[in-house]
Amino acid sequence: MKPLPEPARLRAGDLAAVGIDGLRGRPLRAVLSALGIAIGVAAMIGLVGISTVSRAALMAEIEALGTNLLTVEPGTTLTGKQSKLPTGAEGMVSRVPGVTGVSATGLVEDATARRTDKIDSKTTSGVAVQAARTNLLGTLNGTVASGAFLNSATGQYPAVVLGSTASERLGIDRAGGHIYIDGQWFLVVGVLDDVALAPEIDRSALIGWDYATRMGFDGRVTTLYERSTESSVEAVRAVLSYTVNPEHPEEVMVSRPSDALTAQAAAERTFNSLFFGLGAIALLAGGVGIANIMVISVLERRQEIGLRRSLGATRGQIRLQFLTESVTLSALGGIAGVGIGLATCLGYAFYRDWPLVLPGSAIVGGALAAFAIGALAGVYPARRAANLTPTEALATS
């Protein structure tokens, strides 16, 4: 009895070449199959990348604005009525150890800002008017988009500074115009940029404290803004309500505006899990498409499989050939998806002038997922091809 011939040997490079040749023979099908993987990886990297650069921009903004700003506002009494901050609250807060700056605003009741005197009060409610201390902008770390902020001189006259939102509503984007407040014209001496930690300032028309008293302003503080050293923020926060109103500290609301921005950053990080899930679903759909294409490829290439088996190719070599095709197809889609996803998130970051932060976890995860899905999608077609006998494969149907 003659010994069985040794199985043909194929080097890894030859095996890869044979697998890739299978894709070259059907380029359009290969492109369409890889497109599903590319879309899934691009969706994952693009969505997570945009969320990453957005969070980086938000954290940079928080760092620039500082987390040491506290605001004090009146709460409610035990009977449910609106309370008021006691007079002299600013002076009392300024004496708390660790406090580096105190400023305040006061709502000028029954006064609204309008573009002209021709607008009926029944048509629109107008923009809220607040008296402001001259050091308000420095305490808030705000900036002026046009003109200048109120000072000891302009605060004595009918001059007004508009918040960013108020300027948009009134149709005034630069200093020099006039608006109508409480029966008289005010010169717009400044327009502010957005104040992220005090959105109520964005919606207000700010006038000098001294001039506001001539308009009937009672001089009471509506919102008090306090800056302290970073190390003493929590200690100051703990005593602030008792300092402002020793008799009824429960009627004082103390908050840290940066907490809202920090919570927003945390929420965006949580959304990354959702984005990973959406990308995984798209990848799964792409993997099903590759598996389907590979099964069809096995059926179409039965004679090729039979011929290779007749020439000595083993089941393992046939199996590896089709696995190589599947993994290569998925890898090409993954590479294209990584490129598209990175271009999307970096282009968006450049457009919004955000920090260029690469989503490393999404890049690595997307690439590994594409490779794994390609391998899984090729398991069944590869086994099916390997299980064909030479006579069965060469038989025509």
mmCIF file of C-alpha atoms in Angstrom:
data_model
loop_
_atom_site.group_PDB
_atom_site.id
_atom_site.type_symbol
_atom_site.label_atom_id
_atom_site.label_comp_id
_atom_site.label_asym_id
_atom_site.label_seq_id
_atom_site.Cartn_x
_atom_site.Cartn_y
_atom_site.Cartn_z
ATOM 1 C CA MET A 1 0.000 0.000 0.000
ATOM 2 C CA LYS A 2 1.434 3.314 -1.094
ATOM 3 C CA PRO A 3 1.767 5.996 1.566
ATOM 4 C CA LEU A 4 -0.532 8.982 1.298
ATOM 5 C CA PRO A 5 1.060 12.033 -0.307
ATOM 6 C CA GLU A 6 2.057 14.851 1.996
ATOM 7 C CA PRO A 7 -0.358 17.784 1.934
ATOM 8 C CA ALA A 8 0.714 20.826 -0.043
ATOM 9 C CA ARG A 9 2.330 23.500 2.032
ATOM 10 C CA LEU A 10 1.502 27.193 1.780
ATOM 11 C CA ARG A 11 3.449 29.921 3.481
ATOM 12 C CA ALA A 12 1.545 32.611 5.345
ATOM 13 C CA GLY A 13 2.319 35.132 2.603
ATOM 14 C CA ASP A 14 1.057 32.785 -0.114
ATOM 15 C CA LEU A 15 -2.095 32.103 1.887
ATOM 16 C CA ALA A 16 -2.754 35.826 2.305
ATOM 17 C CA ALA A 17 -2.169 36.389 -1.403
ATOM 18 C CA VAL A 18 -4.655 33.658 -2.305
ATOM 19 C CA GLY A 19 -7.235 35.178 0.069
ATOM 20 C CA ILE A 20 -6.777 38.686 -1.290
ATOM 21 C CA ASP A 21 -6.976 37.446 -4.889
ATOM 22 C CA GLY A 22 -10.485 36.273 -4.080
ATOM 23 C CA LEU A 23 -11.440 39.869 -3.302
ATOM 24 C CA ARG A 24 -9.746 41.269 -6.401
ATOM 25 C CA GLY A 25 -11.867 39.077 -8.617
ATOM 26 C CA ARG A 26 -15.044 40.778 -7.364
ATOM 27 C CA PRO A 27 -14.037 44.362 -6.503
ATOM 28 C CA LEU A 28 -17.516 45.911 -6.524
ATOM 29 C CA ARG A 29 -18.894 43.258 -4.212
ATOM 30 C CA ALA A 30 -15.898 43.682 -1.915
ATOM 31 C CA VAL A 31 -16.373 47.446 -1.740
ATOM 32 C CA LEU A 32 -20.083 47.157 -0.970
ATOM 33 C CA SER A 33 -19.401 44.545 1.700
ATOM 34 C CA ALA A 34 -16.681 46.607 3.344
ATOM 35 C CA LEU A 35 -18.935 49.669 3.239
ATOM 36 C CA GLY A 36 -21.142 48.292 6.023
ATOM 37 C CA ILE A 37 -18.152 47.891 8.332
ATOM 38 C CA ALA A 38 -16.826 51.319 7.327
ATOM 39 C CA ILE A 39 -20.144 52.963 8.186
ATOM 40 C CA GLY A 40 -20.250 51.246 11.580
ATOM 41 C CA VAL A 41 -16.687 52.182 12.522
ATOM 42 C CA ALA A 42 -17.130 55.739 11.189
ATOM 43 C CA ALA A 43 -20.325 56.155 13.179
ATOM 44 C CA MET A 44 -18.656 54.939 16.356
ATOM 45 C CA ILE A 45 -15.520 57.065 16.015
ATOM 46 C CA GLY A 46 -17.361 60.105 14.660
ATOM 47 C CA LEU A 47 -20.003 60.222 17.398
ATOM 48 C CA VAL A 48 -17.628 59.409 20.233
ATOM 49 C CA GLY A 49 -15.038 61.787 18.776
ATOM 50 C CA ILE A 50 -17.451 64.711 18.596
ATOM 51 C CA SER A 51 -18.538 64.002 22.156
ATOM 52 C CA THR A 52 -14.880 63.812 23.248
ATOM 53 C CA VAL A 53 -13.846 67.143 21.716
ATOM 54 C CA SER A 54 -17.046 68.748 23.006
ATOM 55 C CA ARG A 55 -16.285 67.554 26.532
ATOM 56 C CA ALA A 56 -12.674 68.741 26.206
ATOM 57 C CA ALA A 57 -13.892 72.182 25.158
ATOM 58 C CA LEU A 58 -16.321 72.266 28.058
ATOM 59 C CA MET A 59 -13.651 71.256 30.563
ATOM 60 C CA ALA A 60 -11.314 73.898 29.152
ATOM 61 C CA GLU A 61 -14.084 76.457 29.564
ATOM 62 C CA ILE A 62 -14.683 75.363 33.163
ATOM 63 C CA GLU A 63 -10.970 75.629 33.882
ATOM 64 C CA ALA A 64 -10.835 79.116 32.352
ATOM 65 C CA LEU A 65 -13.940 80.339 34.193
ATOM 66 C CA GLY A 66 -12.999 78.681 37.460
ATOM 67 C CA THR A 67 -14.972 76.541 39.879
ATOM 68 C CA ASN A 68 -14.594 79.010 42.743
ATOM 69 C CA LEU A 69 -17.624 81.169 41.950
ATOM 70 C CA LEU A 70 -20.648 80.931 44.258
ATOM 71 C CA THR A 71 -23.972 82.698 43.808
ATOM 72 C CA VAL A 72 -26.369 83.725 46.562
ATOM 73 C CA GLU A 73 -30.046 84.346 45.855
ATOM 74 C CA PRO A 74 -33.152 84.765 48.025
ATOM 75 C CA GLY A 75 -35.163 81.639 48.595
ATOM 76 C CA THR A 76 -38.631 81.296 50.071
ATOM 77 C CA THR A 77 -39.978 81.784 53.565
ATOM 78 C CA LEU A 78 -41.731 79.123 55.605
ATOM 79 C CA THR A 79 -45.039 80.454 54.283
ATOM 80 C CA GLY A 80 -43.900 80.080 50.679
ATOM 81 C CA LYS A 81 -43.356 83.779 49.983
ATOM 82 C CA GLN A 82 -40.305 85.118 48.189
ATOM 83 C CA SER A 83 -37.671 86.195 50.701
ATOM 84 C CA LYS A 84 -35.207 89.052 50.316
ATOM 85 C CA LEU A 85 -31.507 89.268 50.997
ATOM 86 C CA PRO A 86 -30.712 91.552 53.945
ATOM 87 C CA THR A 87 -29.076 94.899 53.294
ATOM 88 C CA GLY A 88 -25.352 94.843 53.858
ATOM 89 C CA ALA A 89 -25.015 91.252 52.620
ATOM 90 C CA GLU A 90 -22.081 92.166 50.372
ATOM 91 C CA GLY A 91 -20.061 93.592 53.243
ATOM 92 C CA MET A 92 -20.717 90.597 55.461
ATOM 93 C CA VAL A 93 -19.663 88.120 52.765
ATOM 94 C CA SER A 94 -16.492 90.057 51.950
ATOM 95 C CA ARG A 95 -15.281 89.465 55.531
ATOM 96 C CA VAL A 96 -15.495 85.659 55.278
ATOM 97 C CA PRO A 97 -11.992 84.087 55.296
ATOM 98 C CA GLY A 98 -10.993 82.912 51.817
ATOM 99 C CA VAL A 99 -13.261 85.307 49.907
ATOM 100 C CA THR A 100 -11.359 87.215 47.225
ATOM 101 C CA GLY A 101 -14.153 89.160 45.534
ATOM 102 C CA VAL A 102 -17.837 90.042 45.930
ATOM 103 C CA SER A 103 -20.214 91.710 43.494
ATOM 104 C CA ALA A 104 -23.955 91.924 43.034
ATOM 105 C CA THR A 105 -26.896 92.799 40.837
ATOM 106 C CA GLY A 106 -30.339 94.046 41.798
ATOM 107 C CA LEU A 107 -33.506 93.742 39.754
ATOM 108 C CA VAL A 108 -35.056 97.105 38.890
ATOM 109 C CA GLU A 109 -38.710 96.185 39.185
ATOM 110 C CA ASP A 110 -41.282 97.498 36.717
ATOM 111 C CA ALA A 111 -38.494 98.642 34.369
ATOM 112 C CA THR A 112 -37.911 97.001 30.991
ATOM 113 C CA ALA A 113 -35.581 97.751 28.097
ATOM 114 C CA ARG A 114 -36.993 98.151 24.586
ATOM 115 C CA ARG A 115 -35.508 98.989 21.235
ATOM 116 C CA THR A 116 -37.621 102.121 20.756
ATOM 117 C CA ASP A 117 -40.375 104.055 22.481
ATOM 118 C CA LYS A 118 -42.817 102.969 19.775
ATOM 119 C CA ILE A 119 -43.189 99.425 21.081
ATOM 120 C CA ASP A 120 -46.346 98.896 23.103
ATOM 121 C CA SER A 121 -45.768 97.172 26.459
ATOM 122 C CA LYS A 122 -48.745 94.945 25.672
ATOM 123 C CA THR A 123 -46.947 93.607 22.604
ATOM 124 C CA THR A 124 -43.759 92.423 24.306
ATOM 125 C CA SER A 125 -42.478 92.214 27.855
ATOM 126 C CA GLY A 126 -39.079 93.684 26.944
ATOM 127 C CA VAL A 127 -35.704 92.893 28.498
ATOM 128 C CA ALA A 128 -35.171 92.824 32.272
ATOM 129 C CA VAL A 129 -33.202 95.734 33.737
ATOM 130 C CA GLN A 130 -30.731 95.142 36.561
ATOM 131 C CA ALA A 131 -28.545 97.465 38.580
ATOM 132 C CA ALA A 132 -24.941 96.242 38.562
ATOM 133 C CA ARG A 133 -21.855 96.909 40.638
ATOM 134 C CA THR A 134 -18.892 98.175 38.659
ATOM 135 C CA ASN A 135 -16.764 95.146 39.625
ATOM 136 C CA LEU A 136 -19.348 92.636 38.362
ATOM 137 C CA LEU A 137 -17.561 91.751 35.129
ATOM 138 C CA GLY A 138 -14.263 91.112 36.897
ATOM 139 C CA THR A 139 -15.899 88.884 39.487
ATOM 140 C CA LEU A 140 -17.589 86.824 36.761
ATOM 141 C CA ASN A 141 -14.458 86.682 34.592
ATOM 142 C CA GLY A 142 -16.599 88.060 31.774
ATOM 143 C CA THR A 143 -15.453 89.897 28.655
ATOM 144 C CA VAL A 144 -16.796 92.773 26.599
ATOM 145 C CA ALA A 145 -17.578 92.171 22.924
ATOM 146 C CA SER A 146 -17.962 95.872 22.158
ATOM 147 C CA GLY A 147 -17.437 99.072 24.122
ATOM 148 C CA ALA A 148 -16.734 98.964 27.851
ATOM 149 C CA PHE A 149 -18.397 97.931 31.092
ATOM 150 C CA LEU A 150 -19.926 100.343 33.570
ATOM 151 C CA ASN A 151 -17.570 102.350 35.748
ATOM 152 C CA SER A 152 -17.916 104.924 38.503
ATOM 153 C CA ALA A 153 -18.494 107.659 35.907
ATOM 154 C CA THR A 154 -20.947 106.026 33.481
ATOM 155 C CA GLY A 155 -22.819 104.482 36.415
ATOM 156 C CA GLN A 156 -24.016 107.989 37.319
ATOM 157 C CA TYR A 157 -25.718 108.539 33.971
ATOM 158 C CA PRO A 158 -28.315 106.827 31.735
ATOM 159 C CA ALA A 159 -25.824 104.339 30.321
ATOM 160 C CA VAL A 160 -26.488 100.649 29.812
ATOM 161 C CA VAL A 161 -24.510 97.489 29.083
ATOM 162 C CA LEU A 162 -26.342 94.687 27.279
ATOM 163 C CA GLY A 163 -25.889 90.984 27.848
ATOM 164 C CA SER A 164 -25.295 88.853 24.757
ATOM 165 C CA THR A 165 -28.849 87.499 24.584
ATOM 166 C CA ALA A 166 -30.372 90.888 25.367
ATOM 167 C CA SER A 167 -28.366 92.511 22.566
ATOM 168 C CA GLU A 168 -29.691 89.945 20.090
ATOM 169 C CA ARG A 169 -33.289 90.514 21.182
ATOM 170 C CA LEU A 170 -32.919 94.273 20.911
ATOM 171 C CA GLY A 171 -31.058 94.140 17.611
ATOM 172 C CA ILE A 172 -27.956 95.955 18.885
ATOM 173 C CA ASP A 173 -24.616 94.225 18.378
ATOM 174 C CA ARG A 174 -22.211 97.048 19.272
ATOM 175 C CA ALA A 175 -21.866 100.022 21.584
ATOM 176 C CA GLY A 176 -23.087 103.430 20.507
ATOM 177 C CA GLY A 177 -26.824 102.930 20.006
ATOM 178 C CA HIS A 178 -29.705 103.880 22.262
ATOM 179 C CA ILE A 179 -32.484 101.873 23.891
ATOM 180 C CA TYR A 180 -35.612 102.950 25.746
ATOM 181 C CA ILE A 181 -35.891 102.170 29.477
ATOM 182 C CA ASP A 182 -38.655 103.327 31.791
ATOM 183 C CA GLY A 183 -39.587 106.404 29.791
ATOM 184 C CA GLN A 184 -36.089 107.605 28.870
ATOM 185 C CA TRP A 185 -33.303 106.907 26.426
ATOM 186 C CA PHE A 186 -30.127 105.121 27.534
ATOM 187 C CA LEU A 187 -26.821 105.070 25.686
ATOM 188 C CA VAL A 188 -25.460 101.569 25.058
ATOM 189 C CA VAL A 189 -21.865 101.809 26.284
ATOM 190 C CA GLY A 190 -21.068 98.112 26.025
ATOM 191 C CA VAL A 191 -22.178 94.690 24.798
ATOM 192 C CA LEU A 192 -20.979 91.575 26.632
ATOM 193 C CA ASP A 193 -19.843 88.212 25.384
ATOM 194 C CA ASP A 194 -21.631 85.144 26.750
ATOM 195 C CA VAL A 195 -21.159 84.722 30.492
ATOM 196 C CA ALA A 196 -21.291 80.948 30.869
ATOM 197 C CA LEU A 197 -21.509 80.952 34.673
ATOM 198 C CA ALA A 198 -24.238 83.612 34.839
ATOM 199 C CA PRO A 199 -26.785 83.182 32.013
ATOM 200 C CA GLU A 200 -29.098 85.638 33.781
ATOM 201 C CA ILE A 201 -26.590 88.370 32.931
ATOM 202 C CA ASP A 202 -26.813 87.440 29.241
ATOM 203 C CA ARG A 203 -30.542 88.167 29.311
ATOM 204 C CA SER A 204 -30.297 91.521 31.116
ATOM 205 C CA ALA A 205 -29.740 95.199 30.480
ATOM 206 C CA LEU A 206 -27.302 96.427 33.151
ATOM 207 C CA ILE A 207 -27.336 99.996 34.450
ATOM 208 C CA GLY A 208 -25.335 101.769 37.150
ATOM 209 C CA TRP A 209 -26.319 101.156 40.782
ATOM 210 C CA ASP A 210 -26.395 104.864 41.613
ATOM 211 C CA TYR A 211 -28.500 105.805 38.616
ATOM 212 C CA ALA A 212 -30.894 102.920 39.281
ATOM 213 C CA THR A 213 -31.724 104.378 42.708
ATOM 214 C CA ARG A 214 -32.944 107.539 40.982
ATOM 215 C CA MET A 215 -35.392 105.375 39.038
ATOM 216 C CA GLY A 216 -36.957 103.959 42.194
ATOM 217 C CA PHE A 217 -34.626 100.993 42.728
ATOM 218 C CA ASP A 218 -34.737 100.000 46.409
ATOM 219 C CA GLY A 219 -31.046 99.080 46.518
ATOM 220 C CA ARG A 220 -31.633 95.455 47.560
ATOM 221 C CA VAL A 221 -29.349 92.800 46.161
ATOM 222 C CA THR A 222 -31.120 90.216 44.003
ATOM 223 C CA THR A 223 -28.105 88.047 43.186
ATOM 224 C CA LEU A 224 -24.763 88.114 44.965
ATOM 225 C CA TYR A 225 -21.650 86.719 43.269
ATOM 226 C CA GLU A 226 -18.689 85.603 45.370
ATOM 227 C CA ARG A 227 -15.200 84.450 44.424
ATOM 228 C CA SER A 228 -12.933 82.594 46.831
ATOM 229 C CA THR A 229 -9.687 80.671 46.676
ATOM 230 C CA GLU A 230 -9.972 77.185 45.192
ATOM 231 C CA SER A 231 -8.998 75.575 48.493
ATOM 232 C CA SER A 232 -11.675 77.390 50.490
ATOM 233 C CA VAL A 233 -14.700 77.074 48.184
ATOM 234 C CA GLU A 234 -16.439 74.349 50.170
ATOM 235 C CA ALA A 235 -15.693 76.008 53.500
ATOM 236 C CA VAL A 236 -17.102 79.322 52.275
ATOM 237 C CA ARG A 237 -20.123 77.580 50.807
ATOM 238 C CA ALA A 238 -20.888 75.954 54.153
ATOM 239 C CA VAL A 239 -21.111 79.287 56.018
ATOM 240 C CA LEU A 240 -22.398 81.571 53.262
ATOM 241 C CA SER A 241 -26.122 81.290 53.985
ATOM 242 C CA TYR A 242 -25.523 81.860 57.738
ATOM 243 C CA THR A 243 -23.348 84.867 56.946
ATOM 244 C CA VAL A 244 -25.868 86.483 54.608
ATOM 245 C CA ASN A 245 -28.896 85.908 56.819
ATOM 246 C CA PRO A 246 -27.967 84.728 60.345
ATOM 247 C CA GLU A 247 -31.581 84.761 61.528
ATOM 248 C CA HIS A 248 -33.018 82.725 58.625
ATOM 249 C CA PRO A 249 -30.253 80.904 56.727
ATOM 250 C CA GLU A 250 -32.867 78.534 55.301
ATOM 251 C CA GLU A 251 -34.224 81.450 53.239
ATOM 252 C CA VAL A 252 -30.957 81.795 51.320
ATOM 253 C CA MET A 253 -30.030 79.737 48.252
ATOM 254 C CA VAL A 254 -26.324 79.154 47.619
ATOM 255 C CA SER A 255 -25.169 77.461 44.419
ATOM 256 C CA ARG A 256 -22.028 76.909 42.401
ATOM 257 C CA PRO A 257 -22.715 77.615 38.686
ATOM 258 C CA SER A 258 -19.792 75.506 37.500
ATOM 259 C CA ASP A 259 -21.549 72.407 38.899
ATOM 260 C CA ALA A 260 -24.028 72.591 36.020
ATOM 261 C CA LEU A 261 -21.201 72.628 33.468
ATOM 262 C CA THR A 262 -19.442 69.769 35.237
ATOM 263 C CA ALA A 263 -22.679 67.771 35.201
ATOM 264 C CA GLN A 264 -22.999 68.482 31.490
ATOM 265 C CA ALA A 265 -19.496 67.131 30.903
ATOM 266 C CA ALA A 266 -20.365 64.002 32.904
ATOM 267 C CA ALA A 267 -23.559 63.562 30.874
ATOM 268 C CA GLU A 268 -21.591 63.751 27.626
ATOM 269 C CA ARG A 269 -19.263 61.050 28.928
ATOM 270 C CA THR A 270 -22.293 58.882 29.689
ATOM 271 C CA PHE A 271 -23.552 59.376 26.151
ATOM 272 C CA ASN A 272 -20.346 57.773 24.870
ATOM 273 C CA SER A 273 -21.726 54.391 25.927
ATOM 274 C CA LEU A 274 -24.806 55.035 23.822
ATOM 275 C CA PHE A 275 -22.664 56.059 20.862
ATOM 276 C CA PHE A 276 -20.564 52.910 21.237
ATOM 277 C CA GLY A 277 -23.799 50.920 21.203
ATOM 278 C CA LEU A 278 -25.051 52.611 18.031
ATOM 279 C CA GLY A 279 -21.736 51.961 16.326
ATOM 280 C CA ALA A 280 -21.787 48.329 17.479
ATOM 281 C CA ILE A 281 -25.236 47.827 15.947
ATOM 282 C CA ALA A 282 -24.008 49.242 12.639
ATOM 283 C CA LEU A 283 -20.926 47.005 12.854
ATOM 284 C CA LEU A 284 -23.116 43.977 13.513
ATOM 285 C CA ALA A 285 -25.192 44.758 10.430
ATOM 286 C CA GLY A 286 -21.970 45.064 8.428
ATOM 287 C CA GLY A 287 -20.767 41.725 9.797
ATOM 288 C CA VAL A 288 -23.997 40.011 8.735
ATOM 289 C CA GLY A 289 -23.504 41.461 5.276
ATOM 290 C CA ILE A 290 -19.955 40.100 5.072
ATOM 291 C CA ALA A 291 -21.094 36.664 6.247
ATOM 292 C CA ASN A 292 -23.810 36.654 3.587
ATOM 293 C CA ILE A 293 -21.360 37.669 0.847
ATOM 294 C CA MET A 294 -18.859 35.017 1.942
ATOM 295 C CA VAL A 295 -21.523 32.275 1.854
ATOM 296 C CA ILE A 296 -22.452 33.336 -1.671
ATOM 297 C CA SER A 297 -18.758 33.370 -2.575
ATOM 298 C CA VAL A 298 -18.378 29.768 -1.371
ATOM 299 C CA LEU A 299 -21.309 28.668 -3.532
ATOM 300 C CA GLU A 300 -19.960 30.488 -6.591
ATOM 301 C CA ARG A 301 -16.419 29.141 -6.156
ATOM 302 C CA ARG A 302 -17.184 25.471 -5.597
ATOM 303 C CA GLN A 303 -15.171 24.404 -8.633
ATOM 304 C CA GLU A 304 -12.197 26.489 -7.488
ATOM 305 C CA ILE A 305 -12.421 24.836 -4.074
ATOM 306 C CA GLY A 306 -12.686 21.387 -5.642
ATOM 307 C CA LEU A 307 -9.708 22.016 -7.909
ATOM 308 C CA ARG A 308 -7.535 23.199 -5.024
ATOM 309 C CA ARG A 309 -8.559 20.197 -2.936
ATOM 310 C CA SER A 310 -7.704 17.872 -5.836
ATOM 311 C CA LEU A 311 -4.273 19.486 -6.108
ATOM 312 C CA GLY A 312 -3.579 18.765 -2.448
ATOM 313 C CA ALA A 313 -4.968 21.698 -0.482
ATOM 314 C CA THR A 314 -6.079 20.641 2.994
ATOM 315 C CA ARG A 315 -9.304 21.542 4.726
ATOM 316 C CA GLY A 316 -7.354 23.816 7.040
ATOM 317 C CA GLN A 317 -5.849 25.718 4.113
ATOM 318 C CA ILE A 318 -9.254 26.223 2.505
ATOM 319 C CA ARG A 319 -10.625 27.343 5.840
ATOM 320 C CA LEU A 320 -7.801 29.838 6.360
ATOM 321 C CA GLN A 321 -8.178 31.127 2.801
ATOM 322 C CA PHE A 322 -11.797 32.149 3.318
ATOM 323 C CA LEU A 323 -11.125 33.444 6.822
ATOM 324 C CA THR A 324 -8.345 35.597 5.347
ATOM 325 C CA GLU A 325 -10.770 36.995 2.778
ATOM 326 C CA SER A 326 -13.363 37.795 5.452
ATOM 327 C CA VAL A 327 -10.887 39.406 7.852
ATOM 328 C CA THR A 328 -9.232 41.381 5.043
ATOM 329 C CA LEU A 329 -12.597 42.616 3.836
ATOM 330 C CA SER A 330 -13.566 43.720 7.341
ATOM 331 C CA ALA A 331 -10.138 45.241 8.026
ATOM 332 C CA LEU A 332 -10.309 47.344 4.861
ATOM 333 C CA GLY A 333 -13.732 48.588 5.915
ATOM 334 C CA GLY A 334 -12.406 49.286 9.403
ATOM 335 C CA ILE A 335 -9.478 51.328 8.060
ATOM 336 C CA ALA A 336 -11.805 53.350 5.862
ATOM 337 C CA GLY A 337 -14.198 53.843 8.787
ATOM 338 C CA VAL A 338 -11.406 55.055 11.083
ATOM 339 C CA GLY A 339 -10.347 57.587 8.461
ATOM 340 C CA ILE A 340 -13.886 58.846 7.875
ATOM 341 C CA GLY A 341 -14.668 59.019 11.596
ATOM 342 C CA LEU A 342 -11.475 60.909 12.435
ATOM 343 C CA ALA A 343 -11.988 63.337 9.564
ATOM 344 C CA THR A 344 -15.525 63.984 10.790
ATOM 345 C CA CYS A 345 -14.704 64.674 14.439
ATOM 346 C CA LEU A 346 -11.535 66.671 13.705
ATOM 347 C CA GLY A 347 -13.296 68.703 11.035
ATOM 348 C CA TYR A 348 -16.120 69.476 13.448
ATOM 349 C CA ALA A 349 -13.630 70.414 16.164
ATOM 350 C CA PHE A 350 -11.838 72.758 13.763
ATOM 351 C CA TYR A 351 -15.145 74.305 12.683
ATOM 352 C CA ARG A 352 -16.208 74.942 16.292
ATOM 353 C CA ASP A 353 -12.680 75.951 17.364
ATOM 354 C CA TRP A 354 -12.596 73.169 19.952
ATOM 355 C CA PRO A 355 -9.481 71.323 21.202
ATOM 356 C CA LEU A 356 -8.292 68.641 18.765
ATOM 357 C CA VAL A 357 -8.619 65.615 21.050
ATOM 358 C CA LEU A 358 -8.484 62.183 19.443
ATOM 359 C CA PRO A 359 -10.963 59.573 20.740
ATOM 360 C CA GLY A 360 -8.341 56.915 21.458
ATOM 361 C CA SER A 361 -10.741 54.377 22.963
ATOM 362 C CA ALA A 362 -13.076 54.634 19.982
ATOM 363 C CA ILE A 363 -10.231 54.257 17.459
ATOM 364 C CA VAL A 364 -8.820 51.168 19.150
ATOM 365 C CA GLY A 365 -12.275 49.755 19.879
ATOM 366 C CA GLY A 366 -13.499 50.327 16.323
ATOM 367 C CA ALA A 367 -10.426 48.729 14.753
ATOM 368 C CA LEU A 368 -10.538 45.696 17.058
ATOM 369 C CA ALA A 369 -14.285 45.327 16.584
ATOM 370 C CA ALA A 370 -13.900 45.385 12.796
ATOM 371 C CA PHE A 371 -11.216 42.683 12.963
ATOM 372 C CA ALA A 372 -13.259 40.525 15.358
ATOM 373 C CA ILE A 373 -16.466 40.845 13.344
ATOM 374 C CA GLY A 374 -14.592 39.939 10.160
ATOM 375 C CA ALA A 375 -13.247 36.821 11.841
ATOM 376 C CA LEU A 376 -16.648 35.812 13.238
ATOM 377 C CA ALA A 377 -18.416 36.534 9.958
ATOM 378 C CA GLY A 378 -15.985 34.259 8.122
ATOM 379 C CA VAL A 379 -16.183 31.259 10.462
ATOM 380 C CA TYR A 380 -19.298 29.624 8.982
ATOM 381 C CA PRO A 381 -18.464 30.245 5.290
ATOM 382 C CA ALA A 382 -14.891 29.011 5.889
ATOM 383 C CA ARG A 383 -16.097 25.820 7.564
ATOM 384 C CA ARG A 384 -18.639 25.263 4.799
ATOM 385 C CA ALA A 385 -15.941 25.649 2.146
ATOM 386 C CA ALA A 386 -13.519 23.376 4.030
ATOM 387 C CA ASN A 387 -16.114 20.617 4.430
ATOM 388 C CA LEU A 388 -16.674 20.298 0.669
ATOM 389 C CA THR A 389 -15.079 17.144 -0.777
ATOM 390 C CA PRO A 390 -13.272 17.452 -4.109
ATOM 391 C CA THR A 391 -15.904 15.393 -5.953
ATOM 392 C CA GLU A 392 -18.761 17.345 -4.386
ATOM 393 C CA ALA A 393 -17.123 20.690 -5.127
ATOM 394 C CA LEU A 394 -16.317 19.810 -8.785
ATOM 395 C CA ALA A 395 -19.813 18.546 -9.458
ATOM 396 C CA THR A 396 -21.838 21.079 -11.454
ATOM 397 C CA SER A 397 -25.405 21.804 -10.597
#
